[in-house]
Coordinates of C-alpha atoms and ligand atoms in Angstrom, one line a residue:
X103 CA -22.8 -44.7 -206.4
X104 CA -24.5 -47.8 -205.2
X105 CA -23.1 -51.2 -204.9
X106 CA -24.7 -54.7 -204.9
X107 CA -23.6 -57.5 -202.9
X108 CA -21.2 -59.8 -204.6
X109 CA -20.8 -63.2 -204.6
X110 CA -17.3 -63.5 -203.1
X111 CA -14.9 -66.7 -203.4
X112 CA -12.3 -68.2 -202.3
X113 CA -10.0 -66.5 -200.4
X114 CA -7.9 -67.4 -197.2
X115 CA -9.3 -68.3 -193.6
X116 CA -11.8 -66.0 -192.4
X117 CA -11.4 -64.9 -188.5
X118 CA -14.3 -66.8 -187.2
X119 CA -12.4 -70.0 -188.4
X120 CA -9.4 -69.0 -186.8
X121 CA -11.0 -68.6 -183.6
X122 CA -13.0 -72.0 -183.9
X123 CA -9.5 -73.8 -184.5
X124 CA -7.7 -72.0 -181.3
X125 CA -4.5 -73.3 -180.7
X126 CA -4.9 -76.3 -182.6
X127 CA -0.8 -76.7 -183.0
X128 CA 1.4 -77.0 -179.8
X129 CA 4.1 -75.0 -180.7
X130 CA 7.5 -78.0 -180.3
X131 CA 10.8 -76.8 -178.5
X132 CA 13.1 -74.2 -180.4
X133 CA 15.5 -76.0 -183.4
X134 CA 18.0 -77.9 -182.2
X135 CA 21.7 -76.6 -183.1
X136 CA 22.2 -79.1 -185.3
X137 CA 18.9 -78.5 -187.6
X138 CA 20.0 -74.5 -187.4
X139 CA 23.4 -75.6 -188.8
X140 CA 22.0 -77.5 -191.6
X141 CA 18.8 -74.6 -192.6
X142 CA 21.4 -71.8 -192.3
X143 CA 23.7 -71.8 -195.2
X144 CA 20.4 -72.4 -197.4
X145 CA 18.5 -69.4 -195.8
X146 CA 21.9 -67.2 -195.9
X147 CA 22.0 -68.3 -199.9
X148 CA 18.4 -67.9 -200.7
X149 CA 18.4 -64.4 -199.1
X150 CA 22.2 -63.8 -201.1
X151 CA 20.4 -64.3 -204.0
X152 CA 16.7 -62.9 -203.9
X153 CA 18.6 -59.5 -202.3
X154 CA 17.3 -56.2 -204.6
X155 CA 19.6 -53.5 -203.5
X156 CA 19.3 -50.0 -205.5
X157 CA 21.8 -51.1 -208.2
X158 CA 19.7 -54.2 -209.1
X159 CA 16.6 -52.8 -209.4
X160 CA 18.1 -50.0 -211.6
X161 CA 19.2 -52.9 -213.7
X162 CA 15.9 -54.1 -213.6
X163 CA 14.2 -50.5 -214.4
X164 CA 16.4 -49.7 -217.3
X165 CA 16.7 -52.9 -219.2
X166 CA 12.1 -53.0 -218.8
X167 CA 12.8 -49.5 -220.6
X168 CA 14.9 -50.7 -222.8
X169 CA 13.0 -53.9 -223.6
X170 CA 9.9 -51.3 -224.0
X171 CA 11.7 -49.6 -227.1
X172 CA 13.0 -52.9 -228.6
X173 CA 9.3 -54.4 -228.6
X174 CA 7.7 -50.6 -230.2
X175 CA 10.0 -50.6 -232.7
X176 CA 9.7 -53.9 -234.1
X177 CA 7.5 -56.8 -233.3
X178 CA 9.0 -59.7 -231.9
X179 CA 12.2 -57.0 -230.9
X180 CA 11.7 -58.1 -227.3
X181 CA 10.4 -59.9 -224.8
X182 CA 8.2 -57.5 -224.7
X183 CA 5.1 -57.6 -227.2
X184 CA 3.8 -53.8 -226.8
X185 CA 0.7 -54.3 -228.0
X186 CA -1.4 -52.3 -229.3
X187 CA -5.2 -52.2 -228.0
X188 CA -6.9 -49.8 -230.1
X189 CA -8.1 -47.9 -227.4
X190 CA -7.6 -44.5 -228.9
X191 CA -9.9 -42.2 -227.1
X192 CA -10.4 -43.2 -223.1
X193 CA -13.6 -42.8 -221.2
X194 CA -14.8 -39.4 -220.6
X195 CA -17.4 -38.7 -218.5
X196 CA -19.7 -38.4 -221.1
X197 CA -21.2 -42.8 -221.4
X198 CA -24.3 -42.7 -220.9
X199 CA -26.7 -45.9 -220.6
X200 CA -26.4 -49.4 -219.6
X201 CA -23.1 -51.7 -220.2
X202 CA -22.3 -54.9 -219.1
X203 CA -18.2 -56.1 -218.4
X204 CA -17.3 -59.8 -218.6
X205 CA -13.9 -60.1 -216.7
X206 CA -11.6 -63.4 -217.0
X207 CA -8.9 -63.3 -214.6
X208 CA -6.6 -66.2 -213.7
X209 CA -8.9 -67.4 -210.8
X210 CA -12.2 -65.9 -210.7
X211 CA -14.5 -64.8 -213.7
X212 CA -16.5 -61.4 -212.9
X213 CA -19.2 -59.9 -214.5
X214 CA -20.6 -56.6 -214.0
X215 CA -23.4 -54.3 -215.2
X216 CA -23.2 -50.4 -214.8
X217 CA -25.7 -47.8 -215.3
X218 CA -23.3 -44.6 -216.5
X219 CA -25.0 -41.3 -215.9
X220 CA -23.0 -38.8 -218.2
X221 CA -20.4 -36.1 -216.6
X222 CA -23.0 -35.5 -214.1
X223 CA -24.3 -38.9 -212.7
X224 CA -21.4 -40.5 -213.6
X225 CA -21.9 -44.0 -212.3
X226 CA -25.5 -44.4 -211.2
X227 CA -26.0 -47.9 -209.8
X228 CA -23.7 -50.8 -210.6
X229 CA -24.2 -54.6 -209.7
X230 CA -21.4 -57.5 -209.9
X231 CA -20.9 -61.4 -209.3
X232 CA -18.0 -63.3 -209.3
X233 CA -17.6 -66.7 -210.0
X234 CA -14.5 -69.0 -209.2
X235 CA -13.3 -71.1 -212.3
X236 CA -13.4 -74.8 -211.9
X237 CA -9.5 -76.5 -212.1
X238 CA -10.7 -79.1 -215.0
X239 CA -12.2 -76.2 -216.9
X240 CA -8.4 -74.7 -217.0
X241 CA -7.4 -77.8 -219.0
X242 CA -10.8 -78.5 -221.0
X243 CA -12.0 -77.8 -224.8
X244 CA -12.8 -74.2 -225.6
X245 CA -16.4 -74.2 -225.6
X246 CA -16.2 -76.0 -222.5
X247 CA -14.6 -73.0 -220.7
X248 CA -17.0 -70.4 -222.9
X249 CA -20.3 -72.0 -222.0
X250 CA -19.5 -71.9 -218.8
X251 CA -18.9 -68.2 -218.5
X252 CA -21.7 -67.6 -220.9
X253 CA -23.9 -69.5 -218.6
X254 CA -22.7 -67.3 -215.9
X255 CA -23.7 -64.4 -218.1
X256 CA -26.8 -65.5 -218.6
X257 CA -27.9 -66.1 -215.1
X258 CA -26.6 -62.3 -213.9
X259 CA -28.6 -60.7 -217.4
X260 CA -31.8 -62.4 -215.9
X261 CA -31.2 -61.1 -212.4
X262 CA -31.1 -57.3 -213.8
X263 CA -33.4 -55.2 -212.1
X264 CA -35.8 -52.2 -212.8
X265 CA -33.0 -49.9 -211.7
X266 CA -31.0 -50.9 -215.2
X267 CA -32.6 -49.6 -218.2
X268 CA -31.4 -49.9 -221.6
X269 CA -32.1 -46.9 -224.0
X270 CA -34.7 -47.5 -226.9
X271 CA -34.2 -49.3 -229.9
X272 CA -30.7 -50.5 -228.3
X273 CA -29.5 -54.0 -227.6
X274 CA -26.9 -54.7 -224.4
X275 CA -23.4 -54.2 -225.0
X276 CA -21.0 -55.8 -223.2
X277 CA -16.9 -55.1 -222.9
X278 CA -14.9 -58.5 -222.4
X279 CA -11.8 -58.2 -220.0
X280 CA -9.5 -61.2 -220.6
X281 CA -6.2 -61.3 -219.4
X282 CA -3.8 -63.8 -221.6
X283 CA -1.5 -62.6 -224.0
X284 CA -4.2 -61.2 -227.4
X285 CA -2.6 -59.7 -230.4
X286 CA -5.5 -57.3 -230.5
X287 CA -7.2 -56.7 -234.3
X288 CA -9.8 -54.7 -233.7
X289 CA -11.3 -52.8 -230.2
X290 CA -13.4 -55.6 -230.2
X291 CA -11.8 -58.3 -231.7
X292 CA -8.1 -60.1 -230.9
X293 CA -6.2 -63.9 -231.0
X294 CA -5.4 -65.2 -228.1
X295 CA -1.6 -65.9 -228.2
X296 CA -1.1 -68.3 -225.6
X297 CA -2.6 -69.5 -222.7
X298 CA -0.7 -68.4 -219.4
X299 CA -1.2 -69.0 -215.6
X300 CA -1.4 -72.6 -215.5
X301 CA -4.3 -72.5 -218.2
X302 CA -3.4 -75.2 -220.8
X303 CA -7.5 -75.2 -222.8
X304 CA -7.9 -77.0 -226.2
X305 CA -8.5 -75.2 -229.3
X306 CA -8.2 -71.6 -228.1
X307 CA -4.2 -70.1 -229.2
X308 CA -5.0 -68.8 -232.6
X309 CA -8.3 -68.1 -232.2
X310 CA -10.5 -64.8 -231.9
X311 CA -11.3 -65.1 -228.7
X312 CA -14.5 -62.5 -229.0
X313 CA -15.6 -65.2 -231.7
X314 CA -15.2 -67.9 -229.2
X315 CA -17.7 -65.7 -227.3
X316 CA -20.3 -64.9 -229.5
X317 CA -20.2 -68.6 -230.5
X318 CA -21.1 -69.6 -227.4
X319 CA -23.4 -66.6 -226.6
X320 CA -25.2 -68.2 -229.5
X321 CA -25.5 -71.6 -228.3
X322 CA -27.0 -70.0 -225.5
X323 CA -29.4 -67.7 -226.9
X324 CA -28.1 -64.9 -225.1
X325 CA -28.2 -61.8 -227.4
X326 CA -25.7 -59.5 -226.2
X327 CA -23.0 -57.4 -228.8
X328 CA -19.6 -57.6 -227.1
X329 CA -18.4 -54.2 -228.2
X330 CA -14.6 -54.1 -227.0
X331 CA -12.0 -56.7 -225.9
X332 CA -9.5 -55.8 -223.0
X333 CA -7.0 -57.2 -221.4
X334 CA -7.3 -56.1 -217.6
X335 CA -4.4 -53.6 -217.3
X336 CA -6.3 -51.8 -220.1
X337 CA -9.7 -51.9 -218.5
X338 CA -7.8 -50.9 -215.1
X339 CA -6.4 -47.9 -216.8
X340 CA -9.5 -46.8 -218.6
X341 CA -11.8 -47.1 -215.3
X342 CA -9.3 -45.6 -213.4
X343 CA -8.4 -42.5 -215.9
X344 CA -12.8 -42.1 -215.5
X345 CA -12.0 -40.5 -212.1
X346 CA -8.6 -39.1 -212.8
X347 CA -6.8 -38.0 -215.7
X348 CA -3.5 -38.1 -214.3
X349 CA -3.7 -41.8 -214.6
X350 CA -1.1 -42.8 -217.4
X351 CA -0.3 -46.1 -216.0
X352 CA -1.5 -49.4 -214.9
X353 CA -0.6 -52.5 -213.0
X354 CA -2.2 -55.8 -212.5
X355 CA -0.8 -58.2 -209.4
X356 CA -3.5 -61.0 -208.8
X357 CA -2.9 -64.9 -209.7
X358 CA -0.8 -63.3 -212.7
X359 CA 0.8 -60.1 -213.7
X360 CA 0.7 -57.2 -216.5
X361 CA 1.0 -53.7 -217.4
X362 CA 0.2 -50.7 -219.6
X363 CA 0.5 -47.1 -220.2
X364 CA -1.0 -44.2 -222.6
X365 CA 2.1 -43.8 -225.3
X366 CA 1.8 -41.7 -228.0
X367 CA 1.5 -43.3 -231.5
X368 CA 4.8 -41.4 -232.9
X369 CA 7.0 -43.5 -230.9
X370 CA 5.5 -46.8 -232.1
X371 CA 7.9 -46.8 -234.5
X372 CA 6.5 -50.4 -235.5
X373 CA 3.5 -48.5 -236.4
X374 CA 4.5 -46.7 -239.1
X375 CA 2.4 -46.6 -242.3
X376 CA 0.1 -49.5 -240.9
X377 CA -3.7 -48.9 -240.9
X378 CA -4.8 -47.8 -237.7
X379 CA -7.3 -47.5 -235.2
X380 CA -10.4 -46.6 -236.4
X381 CA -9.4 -46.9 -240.2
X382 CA -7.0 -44.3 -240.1
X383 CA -3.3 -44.8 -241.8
X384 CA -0.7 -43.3 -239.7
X385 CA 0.6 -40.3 -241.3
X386 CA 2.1 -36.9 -240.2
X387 CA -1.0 -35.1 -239.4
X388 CA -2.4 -38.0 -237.6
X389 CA 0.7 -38.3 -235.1
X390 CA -0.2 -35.2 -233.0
X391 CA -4.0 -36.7 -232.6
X392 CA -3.4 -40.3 -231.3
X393 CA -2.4 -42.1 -228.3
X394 CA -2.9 -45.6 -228.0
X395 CA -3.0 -47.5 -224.3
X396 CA 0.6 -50.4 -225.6
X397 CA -0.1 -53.4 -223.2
X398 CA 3.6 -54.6 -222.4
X399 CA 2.5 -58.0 -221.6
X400 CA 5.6 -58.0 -218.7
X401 CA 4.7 -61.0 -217.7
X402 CA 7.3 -62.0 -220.2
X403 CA 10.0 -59.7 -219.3
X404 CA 13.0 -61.5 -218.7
X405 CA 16.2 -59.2 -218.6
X406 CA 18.5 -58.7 -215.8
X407 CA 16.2 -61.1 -213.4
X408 CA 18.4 -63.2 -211.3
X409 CA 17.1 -66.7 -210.8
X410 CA 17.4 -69.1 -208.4
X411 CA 17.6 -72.9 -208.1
X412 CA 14.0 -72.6 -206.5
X413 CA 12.6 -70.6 -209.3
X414 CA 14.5 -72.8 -212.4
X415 CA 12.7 -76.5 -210.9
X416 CA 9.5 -74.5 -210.9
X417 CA 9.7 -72.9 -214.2
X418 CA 10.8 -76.3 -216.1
X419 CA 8.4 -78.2 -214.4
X420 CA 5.7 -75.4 -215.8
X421 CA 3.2 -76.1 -218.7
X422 CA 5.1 -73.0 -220.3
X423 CA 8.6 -73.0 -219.6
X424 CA 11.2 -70.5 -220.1
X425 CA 8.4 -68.3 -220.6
X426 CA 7.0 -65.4 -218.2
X427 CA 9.8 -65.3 -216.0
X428 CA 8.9 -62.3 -214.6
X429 CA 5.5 -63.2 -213.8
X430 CA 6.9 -66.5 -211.8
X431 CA 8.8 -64.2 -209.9
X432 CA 6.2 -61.6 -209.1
X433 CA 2.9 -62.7 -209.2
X434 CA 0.4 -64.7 -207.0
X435 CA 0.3 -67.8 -208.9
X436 CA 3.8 -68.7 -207.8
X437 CA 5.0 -66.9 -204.9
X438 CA 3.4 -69.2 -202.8
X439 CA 4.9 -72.3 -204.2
X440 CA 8.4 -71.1 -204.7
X441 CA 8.4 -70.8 -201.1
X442 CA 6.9 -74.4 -200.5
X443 CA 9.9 -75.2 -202.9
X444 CA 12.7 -73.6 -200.4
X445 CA 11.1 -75.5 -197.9
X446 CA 11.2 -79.3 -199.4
X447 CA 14.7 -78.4 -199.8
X448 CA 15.6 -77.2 -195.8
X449 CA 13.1 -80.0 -194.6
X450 CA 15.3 -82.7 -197.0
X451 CA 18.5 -81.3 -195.7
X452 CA 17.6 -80.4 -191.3
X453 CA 15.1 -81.0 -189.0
X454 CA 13.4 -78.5 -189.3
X455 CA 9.6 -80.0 -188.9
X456 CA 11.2 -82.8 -186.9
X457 CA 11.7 -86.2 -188.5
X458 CA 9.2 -86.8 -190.3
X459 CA 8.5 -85.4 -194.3
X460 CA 5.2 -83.2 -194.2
X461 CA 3.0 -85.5 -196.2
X462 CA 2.0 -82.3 -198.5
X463 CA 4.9 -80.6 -199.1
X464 CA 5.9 -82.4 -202.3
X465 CA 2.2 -81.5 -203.7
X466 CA 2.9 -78.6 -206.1
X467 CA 1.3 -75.5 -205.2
X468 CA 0.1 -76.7 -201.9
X469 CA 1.0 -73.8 -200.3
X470 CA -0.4 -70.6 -202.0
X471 CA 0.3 -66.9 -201.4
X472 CA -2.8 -66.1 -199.4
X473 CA -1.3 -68.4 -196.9
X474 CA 2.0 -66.6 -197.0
X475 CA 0.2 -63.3 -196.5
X476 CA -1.4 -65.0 -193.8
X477 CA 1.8 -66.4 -191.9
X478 CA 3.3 -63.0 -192.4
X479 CA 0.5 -60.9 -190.8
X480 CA 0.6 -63.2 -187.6
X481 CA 2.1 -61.0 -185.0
X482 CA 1.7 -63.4 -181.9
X483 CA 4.4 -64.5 -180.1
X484 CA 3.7 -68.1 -180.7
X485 CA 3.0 -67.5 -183.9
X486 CA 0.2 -69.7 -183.9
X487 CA -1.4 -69.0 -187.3
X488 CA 1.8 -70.1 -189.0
X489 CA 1.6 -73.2 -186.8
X490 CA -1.3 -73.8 -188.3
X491 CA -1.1 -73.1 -192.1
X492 CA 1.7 -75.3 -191.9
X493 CA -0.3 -78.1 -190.4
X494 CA -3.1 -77.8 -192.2
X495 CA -1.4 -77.1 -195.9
X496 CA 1.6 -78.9 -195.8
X497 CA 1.0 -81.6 -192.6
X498 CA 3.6 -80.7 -190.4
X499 CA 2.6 -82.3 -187.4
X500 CA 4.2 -79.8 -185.3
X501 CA 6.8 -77.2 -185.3
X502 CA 9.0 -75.2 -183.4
X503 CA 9.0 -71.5 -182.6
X504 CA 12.1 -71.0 -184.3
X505 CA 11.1 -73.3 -187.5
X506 CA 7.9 -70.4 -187.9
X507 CA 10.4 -67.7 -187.9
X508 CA 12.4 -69.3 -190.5
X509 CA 8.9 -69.9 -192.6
X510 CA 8.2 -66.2 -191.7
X511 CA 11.4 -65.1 -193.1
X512 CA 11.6 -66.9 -196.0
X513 CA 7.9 -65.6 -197.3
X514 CA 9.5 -62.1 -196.7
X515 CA 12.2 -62.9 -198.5
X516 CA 10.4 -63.8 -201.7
X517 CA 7.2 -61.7 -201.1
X518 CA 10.0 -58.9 -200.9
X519 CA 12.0 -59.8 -203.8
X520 CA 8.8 -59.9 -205.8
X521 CA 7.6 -56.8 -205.2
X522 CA 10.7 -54.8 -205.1
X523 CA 11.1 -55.8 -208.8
X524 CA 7.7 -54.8 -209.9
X525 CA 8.0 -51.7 -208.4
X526 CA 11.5 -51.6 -210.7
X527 CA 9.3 -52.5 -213.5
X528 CA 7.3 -49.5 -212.7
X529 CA 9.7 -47.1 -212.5
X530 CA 11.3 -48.8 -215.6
X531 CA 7.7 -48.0 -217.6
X532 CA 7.7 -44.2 -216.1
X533 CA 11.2 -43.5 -216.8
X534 CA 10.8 -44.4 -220.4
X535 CA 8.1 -41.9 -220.8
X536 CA 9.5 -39.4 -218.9
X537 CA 12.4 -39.8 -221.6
X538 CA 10.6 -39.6 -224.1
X539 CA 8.5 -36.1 -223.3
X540 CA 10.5 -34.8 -220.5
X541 CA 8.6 -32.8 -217.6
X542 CA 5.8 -35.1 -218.7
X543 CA 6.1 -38.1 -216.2
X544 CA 8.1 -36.7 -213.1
X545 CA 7.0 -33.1 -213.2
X546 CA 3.5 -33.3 -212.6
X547 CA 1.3 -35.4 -210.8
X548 CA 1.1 -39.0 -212.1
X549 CA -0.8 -42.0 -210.9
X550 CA 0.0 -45.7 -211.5
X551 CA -3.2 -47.8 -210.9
X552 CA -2.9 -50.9 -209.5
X553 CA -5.1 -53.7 -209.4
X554 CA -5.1 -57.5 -208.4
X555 CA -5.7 -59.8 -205.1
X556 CA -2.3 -59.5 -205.4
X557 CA -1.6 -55.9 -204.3
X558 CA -5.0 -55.4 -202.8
X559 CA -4.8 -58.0 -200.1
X560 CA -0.6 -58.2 -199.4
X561 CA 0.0 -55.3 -196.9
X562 CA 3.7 -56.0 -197.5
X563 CA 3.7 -56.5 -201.1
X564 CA 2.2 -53.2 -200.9
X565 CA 4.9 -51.7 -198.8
X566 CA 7.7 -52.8 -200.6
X567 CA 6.6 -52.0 -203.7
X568 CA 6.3 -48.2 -203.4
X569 CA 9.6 -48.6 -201.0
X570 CA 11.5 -49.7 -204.1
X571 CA 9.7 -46.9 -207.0
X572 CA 10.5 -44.2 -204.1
X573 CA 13.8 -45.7 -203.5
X574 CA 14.6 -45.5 -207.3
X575 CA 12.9 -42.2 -208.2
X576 CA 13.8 -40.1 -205.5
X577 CA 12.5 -37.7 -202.8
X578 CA 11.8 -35.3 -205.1
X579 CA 10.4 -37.3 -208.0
X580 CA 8.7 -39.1 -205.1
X581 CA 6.4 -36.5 -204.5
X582 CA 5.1 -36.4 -208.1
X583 CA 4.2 -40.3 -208.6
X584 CA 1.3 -42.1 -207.0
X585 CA 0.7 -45.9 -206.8
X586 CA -3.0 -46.1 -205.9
X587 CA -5.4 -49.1 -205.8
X588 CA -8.5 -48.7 -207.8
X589 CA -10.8 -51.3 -206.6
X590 CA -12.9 -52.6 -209.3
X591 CA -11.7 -50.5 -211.9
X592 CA -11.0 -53.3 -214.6
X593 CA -14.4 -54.3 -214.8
X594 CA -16.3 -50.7 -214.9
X595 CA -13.4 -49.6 -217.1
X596 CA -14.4 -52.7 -219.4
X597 CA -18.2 -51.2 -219.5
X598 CA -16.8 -48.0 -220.1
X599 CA -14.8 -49.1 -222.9
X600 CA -18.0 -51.0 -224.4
X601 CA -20.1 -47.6 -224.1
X602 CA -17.2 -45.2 -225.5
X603 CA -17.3 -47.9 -228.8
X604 CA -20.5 -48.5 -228.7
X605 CA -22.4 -49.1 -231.9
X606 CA -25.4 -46.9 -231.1
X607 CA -23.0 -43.9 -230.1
X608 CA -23.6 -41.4 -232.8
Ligands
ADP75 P1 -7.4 -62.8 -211.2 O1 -5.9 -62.7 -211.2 O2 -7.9 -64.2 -211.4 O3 -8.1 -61.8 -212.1 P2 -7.5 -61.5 -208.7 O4 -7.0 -60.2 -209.2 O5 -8.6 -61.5 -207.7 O6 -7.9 -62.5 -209.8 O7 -6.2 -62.2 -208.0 C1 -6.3 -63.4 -207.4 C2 -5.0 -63.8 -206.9 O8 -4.6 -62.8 -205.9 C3 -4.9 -65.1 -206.2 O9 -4.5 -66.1 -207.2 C4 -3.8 -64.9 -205.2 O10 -2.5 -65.2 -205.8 C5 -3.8 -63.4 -204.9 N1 -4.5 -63.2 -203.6 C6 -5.8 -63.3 -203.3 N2 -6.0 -63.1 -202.0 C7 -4.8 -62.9 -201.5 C8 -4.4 -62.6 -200.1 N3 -5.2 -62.6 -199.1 N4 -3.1 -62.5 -199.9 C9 -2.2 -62.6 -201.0 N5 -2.5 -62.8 -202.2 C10 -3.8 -63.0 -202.5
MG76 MG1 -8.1 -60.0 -212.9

């Protein structure tokens, strides 16, 4: 399998530009006693109240199971959608030909082409881009946002070389990942519900968001068939379940957060009698036959979380309060800035950047997680990278050794909290499954598949996260369930998706 360069974005600062700043931040004296008195009754409260022992995440696990069988058996039962995505068969082995994947994330937009080579070949040459969305797009008119990822399209479709070929008599075909909240009609049709992750576009909620497309493929001229719509979880768990069928689970952790899992269609009790799938009423004979991949839409998820004072200003001060709690507590979009939050409040109440206010640290979202991955991985006994993301994000002119550790510590403290709870959420998904069919889940190998910037790039998101599942499930149990990282699996697993329904299969 071959793999052409990408068009990377964004991102945190490289190593070449750390070594061009060098020590660019004298490190000030330590604290002084009376700036530690002030910062310590806030850090010992903050850490009080993001804590996750055992008992909490159990909490957390039980009530996402819960929540799970509240939102199958009736909609609007939860906080939880469960919706269904009509993926009833996943991949096999089997595509053949070329498919294109068109993958709108919180941040970035990808696309991707893949020549599939059947159970042999498998994946013969595939090719991607990815393109940063502009901030005024997130807050423009629909076809705004659409002709600019169509253009997008365009320009990669013109850029396909002789080693893509498209079978005779065939048009391309292209699967559409988009990660908001869809109630899903069709495989390749669904309304988007609401905007999430700071996106606030005109026009769009209530809308078929594959018409939205072909609209603006139309205005282009671009003749392409979009032949399945996915949310990422979905296209995750279908790319990843390509290579390996123990895959029965998937996790997204990038600027937001979701999940889903293969559940079979007799405990969708919300399902009964309701035409299905590919035309198909749900009836006895049909139960043994189906499964359907139920996206849980957890951003939304809500029970048993534990909020603080930091996470309450943020939230209300959101475009969408009250609403995906658990995703503000979890996911990239917001770790960073809770974090900037606890700080405005020691700053306001100590010393601890000196006298002065850091010019940026009332700017919302100034400080992102990248930069608290960043501060955390800086191992120096200056600490001189955290020196300098706080000058250069926030403007603190300069700061002590002892103010970094407390900035170290309190990214910890909410990268930590954050990704004990998704692993809780995990466990929470697997444990209701496991009930369900026992011996199915913990008594065989199982994989989760997890995707994201997220979990890719946060070594101690990572670590946390499969500290809290093993902590919860067990030595034993332990040995049965793996969290793995499938790079790039959302957007093959869209193309995949796009050749399993496409309209020229036979
Ligand atoms: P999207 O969510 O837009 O589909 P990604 O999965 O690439 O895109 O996730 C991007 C998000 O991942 C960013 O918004 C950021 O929160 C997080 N992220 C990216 N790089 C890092 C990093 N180095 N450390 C921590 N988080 C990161
Ligand atoms: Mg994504």
């Amino acid at each position: 399998m071959s793999r052409a360069t990408a068009v990377a974005v964004g991102g945190s600062l490289s190593a070449a530009s750390w070594r061009r700043r060098e020590l660019a931040v004298p490190v000030r004296c330590s604290l002084s006693a009376a700036g530690l008195e002030a910062i310590a009754p806030i850090l010992r409260d903050l850490k009080m109240k993001c804590d996750t022992p055992l008992p909490v995440l159990r909490h957390v696990a039980d009530s996402m199971s819960a929540d799970m069988r509240a939102g199958l058996a009736t909609n609007g039962g939860s906080d939880l959608k469960m919706i269904l995505s009509y993926v009833d068969s996943l991949p096999t082995g089997n595509e053949l030909g070329l498919f294109y994947a068109l993958d709108l994330g919180g941040t970035n937009f990808r696309v991707l082409r893949v020549q599939l080579g059947g159970k042999e070949k498998r994946i013969i040459d595939t090719e991607f881009e990815q393109v940063s969305i502009p901030q005024e797009l997130m807050y423009g008119t629909t076809e705004e946002l659409f002709d600019f990822i169509v253009y997008g399209l365009a320009r990669f479709v013109e850029k396909e070389s002789t080693k893509f070929h498209l079978a005779e008599g065939t048009k391309r075909e292209i699967g559409f990942t988009f990660s908001f909240p869809v109630k899903q009609t069709s495989i390749d049709s669904g309304i988007l519900i609401k905007w999430t992750k700071g996106f606030a576009v005109s026009g769009t909620a209530g809308r078929d968001v594959v018409v939205c497309l072909n609209e603006a493929l139309v205005r282009q001229g671009l003749d392409i068939r979009v032949s399945a719509l996915v949310n990422d979880a979905v296209s995750t768990l279908a790319g990843a379940h390509y290579w390996d069928e123990d895959v029965k689970v998937a996790v997204i952790l990038g600027t937001g957060t979701n999940a889903c899992y293969v559940e079979s269609v007799e405990a969708i009790p919300k399902l009964q009698g309701s035409v299905y799938g590919s035309g198909k009423t749900v009836c006895e004979a049909d139960l043994l036959v189906f499964h359907d991949i139920i996206n849980l839409e957890w951003g939304a998820f809500s029970t048993g979380l534990h909020l603080t004072e930091f996470d309450r200003e943020m939230d209300s001060e959101s475009i969408n309060p009250g609403e995906q709690l658990f995703e503000k507590t979890i996911s990239g979009m917001y770790l960073g800035e809770i974090v900037r939050r606890v700080l405005k409040k020691m700053v306001k109440a100590s010393t601890l950047f000196g006298d002065s206010f850091p010019e940026n640290l009332s700017v919302p979202f100034s400080l992102s997680t990248p930069h608290l991955c960043t501060m955390q991985q800086d191992g120096s006994g200056d600490l001189d990278k955290v020196g300098l993301i706080l000058s250069d994000t926030l403007g603190v002119k300069n700061s002590s050794l002892g103010a970094r550790k407390i900035v170290q510590d309190i990214c910890d403290t909410i990268v930590k909290r954050g990704s004990r709870l998704a692993g809780a959420g995990i466990v929470g998904i697997l444990q209701k499954v496991e009930q369900d069919s026992r011996g199915q889940i913990f008594q065989k190998r199982t994989v989760v598949a997890m995707d994201g910037g997220l979990y890719e790039h946060y070594p101690q998101y990572r670590h946390y996260l499969k500290e809290a599942v093993a902590e919860l499930l067990g030595v034993e149990v332990s040995k049965n369930v793996f969290i793995e990282h499938t790079k790039d699996g959302s957007g093959i697993g869209a193309a995949l998706l796009a050749a399993a329904n496409s309209k020229y299969v036979a």
